[in-house]
Every structure is written in C-alpha cells, then in structure tokens.
Coordinates of C-alpha atoms in Angstrom, one line a residue:
M1274 CA 0.0 0.0 0.0
N1275 CA 0.9 3.6 -0.6
L1276 CA 0.0 5.7 2.5
L1277 CA 0.1 9.4 3.1
F1278 CA -0.2 10.7 6.7
L1279 CA -1.3 14.3 7.2
N1280 CA -0.2 16.6 10.1
S1281 CA -1.2 20.3 10.0
A1282 CA 0.2 21.3 13.4
R1283 CA 1.7 24.7 13.4
R1284 CA 4.3 24.0 16.1
G1285 CA 5.0 21.7 18.9
W1286 CA 5.1 17.9 19.5
G1287 CA 2.3 16.1 21.3
G1288 CA 0.5 12.8 21.5
N1289 CA -0.9 13.0 18.0
E1290 CA 2.6 13.6 16.5
K1291 CA 4.0 10.8 18.6
W1292 CA 1.3 8.5 17.2
I1293 CA 2.1 9.5 13.7
S1294 CA 5.8 8.8 14.3
L1295 CA 5.1 5.3 15.7
A1296 CA 2.5 4.5 13.0
V1297 CA 4.9 5.6 10.3
S1298 CA 7.8 3.6 11.7
G1299 CA 5.7 0.5 11.9
M1300 CA 3.9 0.7 8.5
R1301 CA 7.0 1.7 6.5
R1302 CA 8.5 -1.8 7.1
R1303 CA 6.1 -3.2 4.6
H1304 CA 4.5 -0.3 2.8
N1305 CA 5.4 3.0 1.1
V1306 CA 4.7 5.8 3.6
S1307 CA 4.8 9.5 3.2
L1308 CA 4.0 12.5 5.3
A1309 CA 2.4 15.8 4.3
Y1310 CA 3.2 18.4 7.1
R1311 CA 3.2 22.1 8.0
D1312 CA 5.9 22.4 10.7
L1313 CA 9.5 21.6 9.8
A1314 CA 10.3 20.7 13.4
I1315 CA 7.8 17.9 13.2
A1316 CA 9.0 16.6 9.8
R1317 CA 12.5 16.4 11.1
R1318 CA 11.5 13.9 13.8
I1319 CA 9.5 11.5 11.6
E1320 CA 11.3 9.1 9.3
A1321 CA 9.4 9.2 6.1
E1322 CA 9.4 10.9 2.7
T1323 CA 8.0 14.4 3.5
H1324 CA 6.1 17.0 1.6
R1325 CA 5.4 20.5 3.0
L1326 CA 1.9 21.9 2.5
P1327 CA 0.3 25.2 3.7
F1328 CA -2.6 23.7 5.7
R1329 CA -4.0 27.3 6.2
H1330 CA -7.6 26.3 6.9
E1331 CA -10.2 23.6 6.1
L1332 CA -11.0 24.8 2.6
D1333 CA -7.5 25.9 1.6
I1334 CA -7.5 25.6 -2.2
E1335 CA -3.8 25.6 -2.5
T1336 CA -3.4 22.7 0.0
I1337 CA -6.2 20.7 -1.8
S1338 CA -4.6 21.3 -5.2
R1339 CA -1.1 20.3 -4.1
L1340 CA -2.6 17.3 -2.1
V1341 CA -4.4 16.1 -5.3
A1342 CA -1.1 16.4 -7.3
L1343 CA 0.7 14.5 -4.6
I1344 CA -1.8 11.7 -4.5
R1345 CA -1.7 11.3 -8.2
T1346 CA 2.1 11.5 -8.4
K1347 CA 2.7 9.0 -5.6
D1348 CA -0.3 6.8 -6.5
I1349 CA -1.6 7.1 -2.9
D1350 CA -4.1 4.4 -1.8
I1351 CA -5.0 5.8 1.6
L1352 CA -4.8 9.3 3.2
I1353 CA -4.6 9.3 7.0
P1354 CA -5.5 12.8 8.4
T1355 CA -5.0 13.1 12.1
K1356 CA -6.5 16.6 13.0
Q1357 CA -9.8 18.3 12.6
K1358 CA -8.6 20.7 10.0
E1359 CA -7.3 17.9 7.8
Y1360 CA -10.5 15.8 7.6
L1361 CA -12.3 18.0 5.1
L1362 CA -9.1 18.7 3.1
A1363 CA -8.4 15.0 2.8
G1364 CA -12.0 14.2 2.1
I1365 CA -12.2 16.7 -0.8
A1366 CA -8.9 15.5 -2.2
A1367 CA -10.0 11.9 -2.0
K1368 CA -13.2 12.7 -3.9
L1369 CA -11.2 14.3 -6.6
T1370 CA -8.7 11.5 -7.0
G1371 CA -10.6 8.3 -6.0
C1372 CA -8.2 7.3 -3.2
R1373 CA -9.5 6.4 0.3
V1374 CA -9.5 8.3 3.5
V1375 CA -9.0 6.8 7.1
F1376 CA -9.5 9.4 9.8
R1377 CA -7.5 9.1 13.0
L1378 CA -9.0 10.5 16.2
G1379 CA -7.2 10.2 19.5
I1380 CA -9.4 12.1 22.0
V1381 CA -13.0 11.8 23.0
R1382 CA -14.7 14.3 20.6
P1383 CA -18.5 14.0 19.9
L1384 CA -19.8 15.3 16.6
K1385 CA -21.1 18.7 17.5
N1386 CA -22.6 20.2 14.4
P1387 CA -24.1 19.1 11.0
I1388 CA -20.8 19.9 9.1
Q1389 CA -18.8 17.5 11.3
T1390 CA -21.5 14.9 11.1
Y1391 CA -21.5 15.1 7.3
I1392 CA -17.7 14.9 7.1
F1393 CA -17.5 11.8 9.3
N1394 CA -20.4 10.1 7.6
H1395 CA -19.7 10.9 4.0
L1396 CA -16.0 11.5 3.6
A1397 CA -14.4 8.9 5.8
H1398 CA -14.0 5.4 4.5
G1399 CA -12.8 4.3 7.9
I1400 CA -11.9 5.8 11.3
I1401 CA -9.1 4.7 13.7
V1402 CA -9.6 5.6 17.3
N1403 CA -7.5 4.5 20.3
A1404 CA -10.3 3.8 22.8
E1405 CA -13.8 2.4 22.9
A1406 CA -14.8 5.6 24.7
I1407 CA -14.1 7.6 21.5
K1408 CA -16.0 5.2 19.3
K1409 CA -19.0 5.5 21.7
A1410 CA -18.9 9.3 21.6
L1411 CA -18.9 9.2 17.8
T1412 CA -21.7 6.7 17.4
T1413 CA -24.0 8.3 20.0
S1414 CA -23.5 11.8 18.5
G1415 CA -24.5 11.0 14.9
L1416 CA -22.1 8.6 13.2
K1417 CA -24.3 6.4 11.1
K1418 CA -21.7 3.7 10.3
P1419 CA -20.1 2.4 13.5
G1420 CA -18.7 -0.5 11.5
H1421 CA -16.3 2.0 9.9
V1422 CA -14.7 2.7 13.3
K1423 CA -11.8 0.5 14.4
V1424 CA -10.4 0.7 17.9
I1425 CA -6.6 0.2 17.8
Y1426 CA -4.7 0.8 21.0
N1427 CA -1.6 2.9 20.8
G1428 CA 1.7 1.1 20.4
I1429 CA 4.8 2.2 22.2
D1430 CA 8.4 1.3 21.5
S1431 CA 9.6 0.1 24.9
A1432 CA 13.2 -0.5 23.9
I1433 CA 13.7 3.1 22.7
I1434 CA 12.0 4.6 25.7
H1435 CA 14.2 2.6 28.1
K1436 CA 17.3 3.6 26.1
Q1437 CA 16.4 7.3 26.1
S1438 CA 15.5 7.2 29.8
C1439 CA 19.1 6.2 30.6
V1440 CA 20.5 9.5 29.4
E1441 CA 22.0 11.6 32.2
K1442 CA 19.5 11.8 35.0
P1443 CA 18.1 15.2 36.0
R1444 CA 19.3 16.5 39.4
L1445 CA 16.2 17.2 41.3
P1446 CA 16.3 18.2 45.0
F1447 CA 13.3 16.2 46.0
D1448 CA 12.7 12.9 47.8
F1449 CA 9.2 12.3 46.4
I1450 CA 8.6 13.3 42.8
L1451 CA 5.3 13.8 40.9
T1452 CA 5.4 14.3 37.2
G1453 CA 2.9 15.5 34.6
L1454 CA 3.5 15.7 30.8
G1455 CA 1.5 17.3 28.0
E1456 CA 0.4 20.5 26.3
L1457 CA -0.2 23.3 28.9
S1458 CA -3.8 23.8 27.9
P1459 CA -7.0 23.9 30.0
R1460 CA -8.0 20.4 28.7
K1461 CA -4.9 18.8 30.3
G1462 CA -5.8 19.8 33.8
F1463 CA -2.5 21.1 35.1
H1464 CA -4.3 23.8 37.1
L1465 CA -6.0 20.9 39.0
L1466 CA -2.7 19.2 39.6
L1467 CA -1.1 22.3 41.0
H1468 CA -4.0 22.8 43.5
A1469 CA -3.9 19.1 44.6
F1470 CA -0.1 19.2 45.0
A1471 CA -0.3 22.4 47.0
S1472 CA -2.8 20.8 49.4
F1473 CA -0.6 17.7 49.7
A1474 CA 2.5 19.8 50.4
L1475 CA 0.6 21.6 53.1
Q1476 CA -0.5 18.4 54.7
Y1477 CA 3.0 16.8 54.5
P1478 CA 5.6 19.5 54.8
E1479 CA 8.2 16.9 55.8
S1480 CA 7.8 15.1 52.5
N1481 CA 10.3 17.2 50.5
A1482 CA 8.1 16.5 47.5
G1483 CA 8.4 18.1 44.1
L1484 CA 6.3 18.4 41.0
V1485 CA 7.8 18.3 37.5
I1486 CA 5.6 19.6 34.7
I1487 CA 6.9 18.8 31.2
G1488 CA 5.4 20.7 28.3
E1489 CA 4.7 24.0 26.7
G1490 CA 1.5 25.8 25.8
E1491 CA -0.9 28.7 26.1
M1492 CA -1.3 28.3 29.9
R1493 CA 2.5 28.5 30.7
R1494 CA 2.4 32.0 32.3
E1495 CA -0.9 31.3 34.1
L1496 CA 0.4 28.1 35.6
H1497 CA 3.6 29.8 36.7
Q1498 CA 1.6 32.5 38.4
Q1499 CA -0.7 29.9 40.0
A1500 CA 2.3 28.1 41.5
R1501 CA 3.5 31.4 43.0
N1502 CA 0.0 32.3 44.3
L1503 CA -0.1 28.8 46.0
G1504 CA 3.3 29.3 47.6
I1505 CA 4.8 26.2 45.9
E1506 CA 6.9 27.8 43.2
K1507 CA 10.1 26.4 44.8
K1508 CA 8.6 22.9 44.7
V1509 CA 7.5 23.0 41.1
V1510 CA 9.8 22.6 38.1
F1511 CA 8.5 23.7 34.7
T1512 CA 10.8 22.1 32.1
G1513 CA 9.2 23.5 29.0
F1514 CA 9.0 21.2 25.9
L1515 CA 11.6 18.4 26.0
E1516 CA 12.4 16.2 23.0
N1517 CA 13.4 13.5 25.4
P1518 CA 11.2 13.7 28.6
Y1519 CA 12.1 10.1 29.6
P1520 CA 14.9 10.8 32.1
Y1521 CA 12.4 13.0 34.1
L1522 CA 9.7 10.4 33.9
A1523 CA 12.2 7.7 35.0
S1524 CA 13.1 9.9 38.0
G1525 CA 9.5 10.2 39.1
D1526 CA 7.5 8.2 41.7
V1527 CA 4.0 9.1 40.6
F1528 CA 2.6 10.3 37.3
V1529 CA -0.6 12.4 37.3
M1530 CA -2.9 12.8 34.3
L1531 CA -6.0 14.9 34.8
S1532 CA -7.3 15.6 31.3
S1533 CA -10.9 16.3 30.8
S1534 CA -10.9 14.6 27.4
E1535 CA -8.5 11.9 26.4
G1536 CA -8.4 8.7 24.5
I1537 CA -5.5 6.7 26.0
S1538 CA -2.5 9.0 26.7
N1539 CA 0.9 8.0 25.3
A1540 CA 2.5 10.0 28.1
L1541 CA 0.6 8.0 30.7
L1542 CA 1.6 4.7 29.1
E1543 CA 5.3 5.8 28.9
A1544 CA 5.3 6.9 32.5
A1545 CA 3.9 3.5 33.6
L1546 CA 6.5 1.8 31.5
L1547 CA 9.1 3.7 33.5
D1548 CA 7.9 2.4 36.8
N1549 CA 5.6 5.3 37.9
A1550 CA 2.5 4.8 39.9
I1551 CA -0.5 6.3 38.0
V1552 CA -3.1 8.8 39.2
T1553 CA -5.6 9.7 36.5
G1554 CA -9.2 10.6 35.8
S1555 CA -12.0 7.9 36.1
S1556 CA -14.1 9.4 33.4
G1557 CA -13.9 11.3 30.1
G1558 CA -11.3 8.9 28.5
G1559 CA -10.4 5.4 27.6
I1560 CA -7.9 4.5 30.3
T1561 CA -10.6 2.7 32.3
E1562 CA -10.8 0.2 29.5
V1563 CA -7.4 -1.2 30.4
F1564 CA -6.5 0.2 33.9
E1565 CA -8.5 -0.9 37.0
H1566 CA -8.7 1.3 40.1
N1567 CA -6.5 0.0 42.9
R1568 CA -4.9 -2.5 40.6
H1569 CA -3.1 -0.5 37.9
G1570 CA -3.4 2.9 39.4
L1571 CA -5.7 5.3 41.3
L1572 CA -8.6 6.5 39.2
V1573 CA -10.1 9.7 40.6
D1574 CA -12.9 12.2 39.9
I1575 CA -11.0 15.2 38.5
D1576 CA -13.8 17.5 39.7
E1577 CA -13.1 16.5 43.3
D1578 CA -9.9 18.3 44.5
D1579 CA -9.9 16.4 47.7
M1580 CA -10.0 13.1 45.9
I1581 CA -6.9 14.0 43.9
T1582 CA -5.0 15.1 47.0
E1583 CA -6.0 12.0 48.9
A1584 CA -4.7 9.8 46.0
I1585 CA -1.3 11.6 46.1
S1586 CA -1.2 11.3 49.9
L1587 CA -2.0 7.6 49.9
L1588 CA 0.8 6.9 47.4
Y1589 CA 3.2 8.9 49.5
T1590 CA 2.3 7.3 52.8
T1591 CA 2.0 3.8 51.4
P1592 CA 5.1 3.0 49.4
E1593 CA 4.3 -0.7 49.1
L1594 CA 1.0 0.2 47.4
R1595 CA 2.9 2.6 45.1
R1596 CA 5.3 -0.1 44.1
S1597 CA 2.5 -2.6 43.5
L1598 CA 0.4 -0.3 41.3
A1599 CA 3.5 0.7 39.3
K1600 CA 4.4 -3.0 38.7
N1601 CA 0.9 -3.9 37.6
A1602 CA 0.6 -0.9 35.3
K1603 CA 3.9 -1.6 33.7
T1604 CA 2.9 -5.3 33.1
Q1605 CA -0.4 -4.2 31.6
V1606 CA 1.3 -1.7 29.2
L1607 CA 3.8 -4.2 28.0
K1608 CA 1.0 -6.7 27.3
T1609 CA -1.6 -4.4 25.7
F1610 CA 0.3 -1.6 23.9
S1611 CA 2.9 -3.2 21.7
L1612 CA 4.0 -1.4 18.5
E1613 CA 3.7 -4.6 16.6
N1614 CA 0.1 -5.1 17.6
M1615 CA -0.8 -1.6 16.5
T1616 CA 1.0 -2.0 13.2
T1617 CA -0.7 -5.3 12.4
S1618 CA -4.1 -4.0 13.3
M1619 CA -3.6 -0.8 11.2
E1620 CA -2.4 -2.9 8.2
T1621 CA -5.4 -5.2 8.4
F1622 CA -7.9 -2.4 8.8
C1623 CA -6.4 -0.4 5.8
T1624 CA -6.5 -3.5 3.7
E1625 CA -10.2 -4.0 4.6
V1626 CA -11.0 -0.3 3.7
L1627 CA -9.4 -0.8 0.3
K1628 CA -11.2 -4.0 -0.3
H1629 CA -14.7 -2.9 0.7
S1630 CA -14.4 0.5 -1.0
S1631 CA -13.4 -0.8 -4.4

C-alpha cells in the first residue's frame, strides 16, 4: 500500500505527533509511507518521505490542489488525516482522485454540528480511534456507520523509551517526585494538579516533595503564576518542551494525568513503563478500559480536588501500594500496547478499507 499521513500542526510535538511517528515507523516496514506536514520541526522527527503543504484552513484551495497532485504522483491508496482541519481537506482531495481516507482520532470528541456529522459520515472510508470511549462518543452523537470505526490501541516502543531514559538523569532536590506531561492547555488539567499538589505539600511539609511539569502551551504563564500564588513555586519545576522527557519520567514516583478529554494517553503509558504509579481521571477517556482502580493505578474524579489530593497522599504514605500499582501498570502496558500489535491492526484495517471501498 501507498499511505500518506497528514499533520497540520503549526508548532510543537504532542501525543498526535508521537502516534504518527510510531505508525509511520511500523507501517513503513512493509509499505510506502509519506507525510504531508506544515511544521518543519515535526517533519525532522518523523522518518518518512516528507512534503510540506500550507494547511491554512479547512478549505485551503492551494493545499487541496497540491494534495491532489501528490496523491496522483505517488499513486496514494489511503490518506490518513489526524487533526480536525485535515479531515475536510483530505475528504475533498480523495473525492477528486478516487483514493481512500481513514481518519485518525485520539481524543473523546463527539460530533457537535451538521458539518462535522457530514464529514465523518460521507467523507471517511474508515476511522481509527485509540479507545472504545471515542467510538462510543462518535456513534452516540450522529455517526451512522459504527462499523467503519476501528479501535486500535496505541503502540509504544519500549526499547527506545528505556534507552532514552538512561541519558544523564536530571538532578532534582526532592525525595518524592510527581510528574505531569502534556500541552499546557485547559483540557490537560495542570491547574487541577497544582491545586492538589499544594494541598498535599501543606499536609505533609516533611515530604520534601516536588512536582515536575513537562510541556509547553498557552497556559504557561498562568500556571507559573498559579504556583506562585499557591506558595509552591520552589517545589514545582517547569521544564518546557523536551524532545526527550524520559529521564524525568524515570526519576518520578507518581505520574498524574487529569485531562478532561483523552483517549489513552501515550504519556501515561510511557510513565507506567518507566515504573511510575499512576493517578488519572476515572471518566472522560479510555484508560478505564485497560486500567483498574486500585490494581493498575488510582482513578479519581478530576472535579473533586480532595480526591486527587488523597490519592497523592496515599501513594506517598504507602510506598508498598505505590510499588505494587506501578508494577501492575507496567505489566499491563507491555501486554496491551505493543507497536507490533498496533501496526498489524492498522495494516489489516487499511486492507479492509481498500477491499470494501473498491
């Protein structure tokens, strides 16, 4: 097969870009894989033949024209758009060329208006999601062809993660370390994490605990100010964006993910792989499909500040529970989220799309 992945991100590297990188590395072993992109920094980190396109907006005529030319020149079989802006662009280009389109969606996002409903129902030949929760959100909000949706769990490359985690360890002056990783946006819930950590630090001043927040985004200044207002600025390290966050994750004791909308976070899986105990939300995402409360982590209601603080406190005061949860989570990740499984499932699904759409 000849596959063309799309990524219209203006800047930055997040879970979506990580998924593309892993999908490309897996699929290119047996297929011809290309990437149409906008940001040079992203293209440099993905090993594929690359083509830069404007991706200005959903009806960008220049992008559609160049995409059509690329599809015809490369004899593309399947387009794989990965962001909202790309779905309509890819759908139009596919209609003009006769190739197929497989949308990829990695967060819980119901169809909110007739345009979205039309795009998903009439332009996609298939949809890849990374959690049953995302499929349910689509099918209950207007998707008429649930059979077109394939749940394929993210794959992770454990060997590379362990290798990169062994780079020089960060020197952190803390005895108990919490970490969080992701875009600094309201959806990711870092403001909730700061509040919970401040409450924990107040309850256990002897803990010498620290919080490391890895990432960049629109809330950077606001979160810095929040840490100062809470009086914990000396206990919080904001690293900014890191190309290699794994040494920090490997230094952590507990990883906290409090997103309001998430499929199954790559960052969470990677933290579990690096022996962190997990605290994450019990609703609004797909992690509950594979992680059980009190077995693989502590699943909390993110709207309950006290519940988040209590989870952190329990893991601090009960190290044997922390170690047990971390061990179970790591075992579950290794069993369920292999790159080979993801690649095989994608290959099978794309083959079915071509067969049933011909």
